[in-house]
PDB file of C-alpha atoms and ligand atoms in Angstrom:
ATOM      1  CA  MET A   1       0.000   0.000   0.000  1.00 48.00           C
ATOM      2  CA  ASN A   2       1.211   3.533  -0.748  1.00 55.00           C
ATOM      3  CA  ARG A   3       2.117   5.885   2.083  1.00 68.00           C
ATOM      4  CA  LYS A   4       0.044   9.052   2.339  1.00 91.00           C
ATOM      5  CA  ILE A   5       2.323  11.856   1.189  1.00 97.00           C
ATOM      6  CA  ARG A   6       2.562  15.188   2.978  1.00 98.00           C
ATOM      7  CA  ILE A   7       1.919  18.072   0.612  1.00 98.00           C
ATOM      8  CA  GLY A   8       2.948  21.684   1.191  1.00 98.00           C
ATOM      9  CA  ALA A   9       1.359  24.328  -1.025  1.00 98.00           C
ATOM     10  CA  LEU A  10       2.325  27.862  -2.048  1.00 98.00           C
ATOM     11  CA  ILE A  11      -0.290  30.158  -3.539  1.00 98.00           C
ATOM     12  CA  SER A  12      -0.789  33.796  -4.469  1.00 98.00           C
ATOM     13  CA  GLY A  13      -4.470  34.018  -5.290  1.00 96.00           C
ATOM     14  CA  GLY A  14      -7.868  32.360  -5.300  1.00 96.00           C
ATOM     15  CA  GLY A  15      -6.582  28.856  -4.718  1.00 97.00           C
ATOM     16  CA  SER A  16      -9.016  26.930  -6.916  1.00 98.00           C
ATOM     17  CA  ASN A  17      -6.206  24.476  -7.724  1.00 98.00           C
ATOM     18  CA  LEU A  18      -5.422  24.199  -4.030  1.00 98.00           C
ATOM     19  CA  GLN A  19      -9.097  23.377  -3.430  1.00 98.00           C
ATOM     20  CA  ALA A  20      -9.025  20.704  -6.150  1.00 98.00           C
ATOM     21  CA  ILE A  21      -5.951  19.159  -4.511  1.00 98.00           C
ATOM     22  CA  ILE A  22      -7.499  19.232  -1.030  1.00 97.00           C
ATOM     23  CA  ASP A  23     -10.698  17.666  -2.421  1.00 97.00           C
ATOM     24  CA  ALA A  24      -8.708  14.948  -4.209  1.00 97.00           C
ATOM     25  CA  CYS A  25      -6.879  14.149  -0.976  1.00 96.00           C
ATOM     26  CA  GLU A  26     -10.154  13.982   0.932  1.00 95.00           C
ATOM     27  CA  SER A  27     -11.789  11.707  -1.634  1.00 95.00           C
ATOM     28  CA  GLY A  28      -8.708   9.461  -1.732  1.00 92.00           C
ATOM     29  CA  GLU A  29      -8.041  10.202  -5.419  1.00 91.00           C
ATOM     30  CA  SER A  30      -4.619  11.590  -4.452  1.00 88.00           C
ATOM     31  CA  ASP A  31      -2.994   9.694  -1.625  1.00 90.00           C
ATOM     32  CA  GLY A  32      -1.925  12.734   0.327  1.00 96.00           C
ATOM     33  CA  GLU A  33      -2.647  15.373   2.900  1.00 97.00           C
ATOM     34  CA  VAL A  34      -2.056  19.123   2.641  1.00 98.00           C
ATOM     35  CA  VAL A  35       0.074  20.032   5.666  1.00 98.00           C
ATOM     36  CA  PHE A  36       0.527  23.772   5.130  1.00 98.00           C
ATOM     37  CA  VAL A  37      -0.409  26.571   2.759  1.00 98.00           C
ATOM     38  CA  GLY A  38       1.910  29.557   2.372  1.00 98.00           C
ATOM     39  CA  SER A  39       1.482  32.710   0.351  1.00 98.00           C
ATOM     40  CA  ASP A  40       3.378  35.802  -0.714  1.00 98.00           C
ATOM     41  CA  LYS A  41       0.174  37.809  -0.238  1.00 97.00           C
ATOM     42  CA  ALA A  42      -1.778  38.071   3.004  1.00 96.00           C
ATOM     43  CA  ASN A  43      -5.068  38.622   1.163  1.00 96.00           C
ATOM     44  CA  ALA A  44      -4.848  35.518  -1.044  1.00 98.00           C
ATOM     45  CA  TYR A  45      -8.287  33.903  -0.838  1.00 98.00           C
ATOM     46  CA  GLY A  46      -6.683  30.448  -0.899  1.00 98.00           C
ATOM     47  CA  LEU A  47      -5.398  31.124   2.638  1.00 98.00           C
ATOM     48  CA  GLN A  48      -8.989  31.425   3.828  1.00 97.00           C
ATOM     49  CA  ARG A  49      -9.942  28.179   2.096  1.00 97.00           C
ATOM     50  CA  ALA A  50      -7.121  26.424   3.964  1.00 98.00           C
ATOM     51  CA  ALA A  51      -7.750  28.072   7.337  1.00 97.00           C
ATOM     52  CA  LYS A  52     -11.428  27.054   7.182  1.00 97.00           C
ATOM     53  CA  LEU A  53     -10.287  23.443   6.941  1.00 96.00           C
ATOM     54  CA  GLY A  54      -7.824  23.791   9.821  1.00 97.00           C
ATOM     55  CA  ILE A  55      -4.751  23.633   7.561  1.00 98.00           C
ATOM     56  CA  PRO A  56      -1.878  25.776   8.944  1.00 98.00           C
ATOM     57  CA  THR A  57      -1.219  28.903   6.864  1.00 98.00           C
ATOM     58  CA  PHE A  58       1.420  31.645   6.729  1.00 98.00           C
ATOM     59  CA  THR A  59       2.370  34.632   4.624  1.00 98.00           C
ATOM     60  CA  VAL A  60       5.767  35.960   3.617  1.00 97.00           C
ATOM     61  CA  ASP A  61       5.029  39.392   2.215  1.00 96.00           C
ATOM     62  CA  TYR A  62       7.459  39.652  -0.710  1.00 95.00           C
ATOM     63  CA  ALA A  63       6.272  43.156  -1.616  1.00 93.00           C
ATOM     64  CA  SER A  64       6.974  44.662   1.806  1.00 91.00           C
ATOM     65  CA  ILE A  65      10.378  42.934   2.009  1.00 90.00           C
ATOM     66  CA  ALA A  66      11.339  44.502  -1.335  1.00 89.00           C
ATOM     67  CA  GLN A  67       9.947  47.889  -0.302  1.00 90.00           C
ATOM     68  CA  GLY A  68      11.831  47.831   3.011  1.00 86.00           C
ATOM     69  CA  ILE A  69      15.086  47.205   1.152  1.00 83.00           C
ATOM     70  CA  ARG A  70      14.384  49.935  -1.412  1.00 81.00           C
ATOM     71  CA  GLU A  71      13.756  52.419   1.433  1.00 84.00           C
ATOM     72  CA  SER A  72      16.859  51.441   3.443  1.00 83.00           C
ATOM     73  CA  PRO A  73      19.292  49.694   1.070  1.00 77.00           C
ATOM     74  CA  GLU A  74      22.055  49.960   3.712  1.00 80.00           C
ATOM     75  CA  ASN A  75      20.160  47.400   5.820  1.00 74.00           C
ATOM     76  CA  ILE A  76      20.159  44.721   3.154  1.00 80.00           C
ATOM     77  CA  ALA A  77      21.276  41.480   4.813  1.00 83.00           C
ATOM     78  CA  PRO A  78      21.344  38.324   2.688  1.00 87.00           C
ATOM     79  CA  PRO A  79      20.939  35.001   4.515  1.00 89.00           C
ATOM     80  CA  ASP A  80      24.177  33.622   6.059  1.00 87.00           C
ATOM     81  CA  ASP A  81      24.323  30.730   3.590  1.00 89.00           C
ATOM     82  CA  PHE A  82      23.731  32.937   0.531  1.00 87.00           C
ATOM     83  CA  ASN A  83      26.220  32.518  -2.330  1.00 86.00           C
ATOM     84  CA  MET A  84      25.706  34.991  -5.164  1.00 86.00           C
ATOM     85  CA  ASN A  85      28.042  33.296  -7.657  1.00 85.00           C
ATOM     86  CA  ASP A  86      26.378  29.943  -7.168  1.00 87.00           C
ATOM     87  CA  LEU A  87      22.946  31.469  -7.785  1.00 85.00           C
ATOM     88  CA  LEU A  88      24.028  33.485 -10.815  1.00 84.00           C
ATOM     89  CA  SER A  89      25.630  30.440 -12.429  1.00 84.00           C
ATOM     90  CA  LYS A  90      22.426  28.410 -12.046  1.00 85.00           C
ATOM     91  CA  GLN A  91      19.455  30.731 -12.549  1.00 76.00           C
ATOM     92  CA  SER A  92      18.419  31.039 -16.191  1.00 71.00           C
ATOM     93  CA  ILE A  93      15.404  33.333 -16.181  1.00 71.00           C
ATOM     94  CA  PHE A  94      17.097  36.579 -17.202  1.00 67.00           C
ATOM     95  CA  PRO A  95      17.497  37.943 -20.733  1.00 67.00           C
ATOM     96  CA  MET A  96      21.140  38.088 -21.935  1.00 65.00           C
ATOM     97  CA  ASP A  97      21.190  41.916 -21.993  1.00 68.00           C
ATOM     98  CA  CYS A  98      19.940  42.310 -18.399  1.00 72.00           C
ATOM     99  CA  ASP A  99      21.909  44.616 -16.062  1.00 76.00           C
ATOM    100  CA  VAL A 100      23.974  42.342 -13.777  1.00 78.00           C
ATOM    101  CA  GLU A 101      23.810  44.750 -10.820  1.00 78.00           C
ATOM    102  CA  LYS A 102      20.017  44.736 -11.005  1.00 80.00           C
ATOM    103  CA  ILE A 103      19.996  40.950 -11.176  1.00 82.00           C
ATOM    104  CA  LYS A 104      22.197  40.817  -8.070  1.00 82.00           C
ATOM    105  CA  ILE A 105      19.835  43.041  -6.092  1.00 83.00           C
ATOM    106  CA  PHE A 106      16.870  40.964  -7.285  1.00 86.00           C
ATOM    107  CA  MET A 107      18.624  37.780  -6.156  1.00 88.00           C
ATOM    108  CA  VAL A 108      19.393  39.099  -2.686  1.00 89.00           C
ATOM    109  CA  ILE A 109      15.841  40.340  -2.151  1.00 91.00           C
ATOM    110  CA  ARG A 110      14.405  37.040  -3.349  1.00 93.00           C
ATOM    111  CA  ALA A 111      16.803  35.008  -1.197  1.00 94.00           C
ATOM    112  CA  ILE A 112      15.787  37.040   1.888  1.00 94.00           C
ATOM    113  CA  ALA A 113      12.120  36.317   1.163  1.00 96.00           C
ATOM    114  CA  GLU A 114      12.850  32.661   0.391  1.00 97.00           C
ATOM    115  CA  ALA A 115      14.839  32.201   3.607  1.00 96.00           C
ATOM    116  CA  LYS A 116      11.724  33.419   5.452  1.00 96.00           C
ATOM    117  CA  LEU A 117       9.548  31.002   3.475  1.00 98.00           C
ATOM    118  CA  LEU A 118      11.847  28.110   4.391  1.00 98.00           C
ATOM    119  CA  GLU A 119      11.728  29.194   8.020  1.00 97.00           C
ATOM    120  CA  GLU A 120       7.906  29.240   7.993  1.00 98.00           C
ATOM    121  CA  MET A 121       7.815  25.821   6.311  1.00 98.00           C
ATOM    122  CA  LYS A 122      10.216  24.241   8.816  1.00 98.00           C
ATOM    123  CA  PRO A 123       7.601  23.091  11.367  1.00 98.00           C
ATOM    124  CA  TYR A 124       5.763  21.127   8.656  1.00 98.00           C
ATOM    125  CA  PRO A 125       7.869  18.358   7.076  1.00 98.00           C
ATOM    126  CA  PHE A 126       6.605  17.565   3.572  1.00 98.00           C
ATOM    127  CA  ASP A 127       7.251  15.153   0.710  1.00 98.00           C
ATOM    128  CA  LEU A 128       6.006  17.330  -2.129  1.00 98.00           C
ATOM    129  CA  LEU A 129       5.703  21.089  -2.532  1.00 98.00           C
ATOM    130  CA  VAL A 130       3.019  22.196  -4.985  1.00 98.00           C
ATOM    131  CA  LEU A 131       2.945  25.668  -6.472  1.00 98.00           C
ATOM    132  CA  ALA A 132      -0.738  26.344  -7.031  1.00 98.00           C
ATOM    133  CA  GLY A 133      -0.893  29.763  -8.634  1.00 97.00           C
ATOM    134  CA  PHE A 134       2.208  30.973  -6.749  1.00 97.00           C
ATOM    135  CA  MET A 135       3.227  33.950  -8.869  1.00 95.00           C
ATOM    136  CA  LYS A 136       6.855  34.347  -7.775  1.00 95.00           C
ATOM    137  CA  THR A 137       9.715  32.581  -9.537  1.00 92.00           C
ATOM    138  CA  LEU A 138      11.857  30.605  -7.136  1.00 95.00           C
ATOM    139  CA  THR A 139      15.614  31.050  -7.154  1.00 94.00           C
ATOM    140  CA  PRO A 140      18.199  28.254  -6.833  1.00 94.00           C
ATOM    141  CA  TYR A 141      18.600  29.393  -3.198  1.00 95.00           C
ATOM    142  CA  PHE A 142      15.149  27.984  -2.402  1.00 97.00           C
ATOM    143  CA  ILE A 143      15.048  25.185  -4.972  1.00 97.00           C
ATOM    144  CA  ASP A 144      18.306  23.581  -3.776  1.00 96.00           C
ATOM    145  CA  ARG A 145      17.162  23.647  -0.169  1.00 96.00           C
ATOM    146  CA  VAL A 146      13.989  21.753  -1.044  1.00 98.00           C
ATOM    147  CA  ASN A 147      15.369  19.449  -3.760  1.00 97.00           C
ATOM    148  CA  THR A 148      18.070  17.894  -1.640  1.00 94.00           C
ATOM    149  CA  ASP A 149      18.210  14.730  -3.789  1.00 93.00           C
ATOM    150  CA  PRO A 150      19.138  15.757  -7.373  1.00 84.00           C
ATOM    151  CA  HIS A 151      17.417  12.651  -8.775  1.00 88.00           C
ATOM    152  CA  LYS A 152      14.146  13.285  -6.972  1.00 94.00           C
ATOM    153  CA  PRO A 153      12.737  16.742  -7.655  1.00 97.00           C
ATOM    154  CA  ARG A 154       9.848  17.548  -5.371  1.00 98.00           C
ATOM    155  CA  ILE A 155       8.532  20.950  -6.372  1.00 98.00           C
ATOM    156  CA  MET A 156       5.629  20.842  -8.849  1.00 98.00           C
ATOM    157  CA  ASN A 157       3.995  23.701 -10.692  1.00 98.00           C
ATOM    158  CA  ILE A 158       0.888  24.100 -12.818  1.00 98.00           C
ATOM    159  CA  HIS A 159       1.169  26.380 -15.805  1.00 98.00           C
ATOM    160  CA  PRO A 160      -1.715  27.700 -17.925  1.00 98.00           C
ATOM    161  CA  SER A 161      -0.378  26.795 -21.382  1.00 98.00           C
ATOM    162  CA  LEU A 162       0.951  23.877 -23.357  1.00 98.00           C
ATOM    163  CA  LEU A 163       4.608  24.271 -22.478  1.00 98.00           C
ATOM    164  CA  PRO A 164       7.107  24.966 -23.900  1.00 97.00           C
ATOM    165  CA  ALA A 165       4.819  27.498 -25.613  1.00 98.00           C
ATOM    166  CA  PHE A 166       3.865  30.608 -23.651  1.00 98.00           C
ATOM    167  CA  ALA A 167       5.961  30.439 -20.509  1.00 96.00           C
ATOM    168  CA  GLY A 168       5.453  33.458 -18.243  1.00 94.00           C
ATOM    169  CA  THR A 169       2.710  34.912 -16.136  1.00 92.00           C
ATOM    170  CA  ASP A 170      -0.400  34.671 -18.331  1.00 96.00           C
ATOM    171  CA  GLY A 171      -0.391  31.592 -20.532  1.00 98.00           C
ATOM    172  CA  TYR A 172      -4.131  31.589 -21.371  1.00 98.00           C
ATOM    173  CA  ARG A 173      -4.001  35.236 -22.444  1.00 98.00           C
ATOM    174  CA  ASP A 174      -0.929  34.643 -24.587  1.00 98.00           C
ATOM    175  CA  THR A 175      -2.438  31.488 -26.142  1.00 98.00           C
ATOM    176  CA  PHE A 176      -5.688  33.319 -26.937  1.00 98.00           C
ATOM    177  CA  ARG A 177      -4.012  36.440 -28.333  1.00 98.00           C
ATOM    178  CA  TYR A 178      -1.789  34.332 -30.557  1.00 98.00           C
ATOM    179  CA  GLY A 179      -4.862  32.862 -32.227  1.00 98.00           C
ATOM    180  CA  CYS A 180      -4.091  29.288 -31.222  1.00 98.00           C
ATOM    181  CA  LYS A 181      -6.748  26.708 -32.088  1.00 98.00           C
ATOM    182  CA  VAL A 182      -5.992  24.656 -29.000  1.00 98.00           C
ATOM    183  CA  GLY A 183      -4.920  25.677 -25.527  1.00 98.00           C
ATOM    184  CA  GLY A 184      -3.922  23.657 -22.536  1.00 98.00           C
ATOM    185  CA  CYS A 185      -2.247  23.363 -19.176  1.00 98.00           C
ATOM    186  CA  THR A 186       0.928  21.687 -18.005  1.00 98.00           C
ATOM    187  CA  VAL A 187       2.124  20.243 -14.716  1.00 98.00           C
ATOM    188  CA  HIS A 188       5.915  20.156 -14.449  1.00 98.00           C
ATOM    189  CA  PHE A 189       8.720  19.932 -11.959  1.00 98.00           C
ATOM    190  CA  ILE A 190      10.494  23.198 -11.209  1.00 97.00           C
ATOM    191  CA  ASP A 191      14.023  23.766 -12.428  1.00 95.00           C
ATOM    192  CA  TYR A 192      16.187  26.910 -12.564  1.00 93.00           C
ATOM    193  CA  GLY A 193      14.488  28.316 -15.668  1.00 92.00           C
ATOM    194  CA  GLU A 194      11.140  29.941 -16.322  1.00 92.00           C
ATOM    195  CA  ASP A 195       8.483  27.202 -16.621  1.00 95.00           C
ATOM    196  CA  SER A 196      11.156  25.014 -18.206  1.00 94.00           C
ATOM    197  CA  GLY A 197      11.303  21.975 -15.903  1.00 96.00           C
ATOM    198  CA  PRO A 198      10.507  18.370 -16.877  1.00 97.00           C
ATOM    199  CA  ILE A 199       6.864  17.945 -17.939  1.00 98.00           C
ATOM    200  CA  ILE A 200       4.721  15.528 -15.929  1.00 98.00           C
ATOM    201  CA  GLY A 201       1.292  15.939 -17.501  1.00 98.00           C
ATOM    202  CA  GLN A 202      -0.632  18.055 -19.997  1.00 98.00           C
ATOM    203  CA  ARG A 203      -4.254  18.545 -21.018  1.00 98.00           C
ATOM    204  CA  VAL A 204      -5.576  20.148 -24.189  1.00 98.00           C
ATOM    205  CA  PHE A 205      -8.825  21.952 -25.062  1.00 98.00           C
ATOM    206  CA  GLN A 206     -10.202  23.311 -28.338  1.00 98.00           C
ATOM    207  CA  ILE A 207     -10.457  27.054 -28.846  1.00 98.00           C
ATOM    208  CA  GLU A 208     -13.590  27.773 -30.904  1.00 98.00           C
ATOM    209  CA  GLU A 209     -14.417  30.872 -32.944  1.00 97.00           C
ATOM    210  CA  ASN A 210     -16.825  32.172 -30.315  1.00 97.00           C
ATOM    211  CA  ASP A 211     -14.439  31.708 -27.372  1.00 98.00           C
ATOM    212  CA  THR A 212     -13.289  34.770 -25.410  1.00 98.00           C
ATOM    213  CA  LEU A 213     -10.318  35.100 -23.093  1.00 98.00           C
ATOM    214  CA  ASP A 214     -12.729  34.472 -20.239  1.00 98.00           C
ATOM    215  CA  THR A 215     -14.115  31.212 -21.687  1.00 98.00           C
ATOM    216  CA  VAL A 216     -10.574  30.086 -22.565  1.00 98.00           C
ATOM    217  CA  ARG A 217      -9.512  30.611 -18.941  1.00 98.00           C
ATOM    218  CA  LYS A 218     -12.575  28.690 -17.708  1.00 98.00           C
ATOM    219  CA  LYS A 219     -11.898  25.756 -20.046  1.00 98.00           C
ATOM    220  CA  GLY A 220      -8.255  25.697 -18.955  1.00 98.00           C
ATOM    221  CA  LEU A 221      -8.905  25.930 -15.219  1.00 98.00           C
ATOM    222  CA  LYS A 222     -11.402  23.072 -15.367  1.00 98.00           C
ATOM    223  CA  LEU A 223      -8.674  20.859 -16.822  1.00 98.00           C
ATOM    224  CA  GLU A 224      -6.128  22.133 -14.290  1.00 98.00           C
ATOM    225  CA  TRP A 225      -8.347  20.870 -11.482  1.00 98.00           C
ATOM    226  CA  GLU A 226      -8.219  17.386 -13.043  1.00 98.00           C
ATOM    227  CA  ILE A 227      -4.595  17.117 -14.052  1.00 98.00           C
ATOM    228  CA  TYR A 228      -2.928  18.508 -10.919  1.00 98.00           C
ATOM    229  CA  PRO A 229      -4.417  15.889  -8.560  1.00 97.00           C
ATOM    230  CA  GLU A 230      -3.621  13.191 -11.131  1.00 97.00           C
ATOM    231  CA  CYS A 231       0.043  14.178 -11.247  1.00 98.00           C
ATOM    232  CA  ILE A 232       0.157  14.297  -7.450  1.00 97.00           C
ATOM    233  CA  ARG A 233      -1.293  10.790  -7.378  1.00 96.00           C
ATOM    234  CA  LEU A 234       1.502   9.570  -9.688  1.00 96.00           C
ATOM    235  CA  PHE A 235       4.074  11.221  -7.394  1.00 97.00           C
ATOM    236  CA  ALA A 236       2.492   9.574  -4.339  1.00 96.00           C
ATOM    237  CA  GLU A 237       2.633   6.212  -6.129  1.00 95.00           C
ATOM    238  CA  ASP A 238       6.334   6.804  -6.822  1.00 95.00           C
ATOM    239  CA  ARG A 239       5.702   6.493 -10.565  1.00 96.00           C
ATOM    240  CA  LEU A 240       7.517   9.644 -11.742  1.00 97.00           C
ATOM    241  CA  LYS A 241      11.069   8.959 -12.822  1.00 96.00           C
ATOM    242  CA  VAL A 242      13.236  11.828 -14.065  1.00 96.00           C
ATOM    243  CA  VAL A 243      15.719  10.649 -16.693  1.00 95.00           C
ATOM    244  CA  SER A 244      18.278  12.554 -18.701  1.00 93.00           C
ATOM    245  CA  LEU A 245      17.950  12.151 -22.479  1.00 91.00           C
ATOM    246  CA  SER A 246      20.650  13.167 -24.873  1.00 90.00           C
ATOM    247  CA  HIS A 247      19.884  14.236 -28.464  1.00 86.00           C
ATOM    248  CA  PRO A 248      22.425  14.839 -31.223  1.00 83.00           C
ATOM    249  CA  LEU A 249      22.481  18.367 -32.700  1.00 83.00           C
ATOM    250  CA  LYS A 250      23.383  19.299 -36.312  1.00 82.00           C
ATOM    251  CA  ASN A 251      26.778  20.646 -35.202  1.00 83.00           C
ATOM    252  CA  GLY A 252      27.742  17.236 -33.849  1.00 80.00           C
ATOM    253  CA  ARG A 253      27.230  18.264 -30.234  1.00 83.00           C
ATOM    254  CA  LYS A 254      24.639  16.784 -27.956  1.00 85.00           C
ATOM    255  CA  LYS A 255      21.806  18.421 -26.085  1.00 85.00           C
ATOM    256  CA  LYS A 256      20.741  16.953 -22.778  1.00 88.00           C
ATOM    257  CA  ARG A 257      17.263  17.315 -21.405  1.00 92.00           C
ATOM    258  CA  LYS A 258      15.624  15.922 -18.306  1.00 93.00           C
ATOM    259  CA  VAL A 259      12.259  14.300 -18.972  1.00 96.00           C
ATOM    260  CA  VAL A 260       9.725  12.513 -16.788  1.00 97.00           C
ATOM    261  CA  LYS A 261       8.958   8.864 -17.465  1.00 97.00           C
ATOM    262  CA  ILE A 262       5.702   7.626 -16.026  1.00 97.00           C
ATOM    263  CA  LEU A 263       6.241   4.163 -14.631  1.00 96.00           C
ATOM    264  CA  PRO A 264       3.508   1.528 -14.903  1.00 95.00           C
ATOM    265  CA  GLU A 265       1.266   0.931 -11.949  1.00 89.00           C
ATOM    266  CA  ARG A 266       2.995  -1.172  -9.353  1.00 78.00           C
ATOM    267  CA  ARG A 267       1.556  -4.616  -8.756  1.00 75.00           C
ATOM    268  CA  GLU A 268       1.508  -6.537  -5.522  1.00 71.00           C
ATOM    269  CA  GLY A 269       5.035  -7.871  -4.809  1.00 68.00           C
ATOM    270  CA  ASP A 270       6.827  -5.505  -7.278  1.00 68.00           C
ATOM    271  CA  PHE A 271       9.968  -3.755  -6.083  1.00 62.00           C
ATOM    272  CA  ARG A 272      11.242  -0.455  -7.422  1.00 60.00           C
TER     273      ARG A 272
HETATM  274  C1  GRF B 301      -3.936  29.002 -12.652  1.00 60.14           C
HETATM  275  O1  GRF B 301      -4.416  29.285 -13.938  1.00 60.14           O
HETATM  276  C2  GRF B 301      -2.531  28.467 -12.714  1.00 60.14           C
HETATM  277  O2  GRF B 301      -2.268  27.724 -13.877  1.00 60.14           O
HETATM  278  C3  GRF B 301      -1.711  29.720 -12.733  1.00 60.14           C
HETATM  279  O3  GRF B 301      -2.375  30.612 -11.866  1.00 60.14           O
HETATM  280  C4  GRF B 301      -3.772  30.262 -11.797  1.00 60.14           C
HETATM  281  C5  GRF B 301      -4.080  30.042 -10.357  1.00 60.14           C
HETATM  282  O4  GRF B 301      -5.439  29.862 -10.118  1.00 60.14           O
HETATM  283  N1  GRF B 301      -0.337  29.471 -12.386  1.00 60.14           N
HETATM  284  P1  GRF B 301      -5.960  29.418  -8.682  1.00 60.14           P
HETATM  285  O5  GRF B 301      -5.375  30.385  -7.665  1.00 60.14           O
HETATM  286  O6  GRF B 301      -5.523  28.019  -8.436  1.00 60.14           O
HETATM  287  O7  GRF B 301      -7.456  29.552  -8.769  1.00 60.14           O
END
């Protein structure tokens, strides 16, 4: 029998995905239990959903941390274990022409906020961290402290587009504006890039002539509520294996990419 996994969740908004995950855990569809819900915004409605159910909640107010540092930059104090060079060599979300000094300030501010997040999460051990509409990119500072086993990533995200198309903050809007005939959503593990981690599951919907941005969002969200709990179930069943595939390029070099293999359902007596 599978062990019930402990799920931590980070949100920024309404938390309809969080609700779908909680419901799936309650119905037994996902073999898990949500053990905390954190947010970067105190007014995120998802926090109320969780509190009503007795799930511990906390907020780390990213905006006020950044504002405090802007007002008194002399007080900026990165966490003790912060290593700028390590972070800069790993994080790949910035355009090539970005000002390095600005990136450095961004990294320090984020690491300060992320150290607080980690501190808040400490009392609640977890197996899987789900980002359910958490609108802040995570830096390697945070990711490495959660993904302590490089072969077993444990931070999942849901993204409102068929990745790798339309990474960024508003996938449904970008899909709709582009004139796509299908849209979709993607669940993936987090890596150091923007919505670039190994894909676990995707769902597709048709975009009809009479669809609006609003109806596209509704179609997408409905599928999100199905696919996220399904991917969590696969994680709980230990059926997600991240493997590194290598593909030859035209110039003779090779490109490596991590992908998720979904292992078959385990039968009684199987070992993995
Ligand atoms: C979802 O569309 C999700 O894909 C995106 O943000 C939205 C969050 O919605 N990352 P909710 O807070 O779960 O209702």
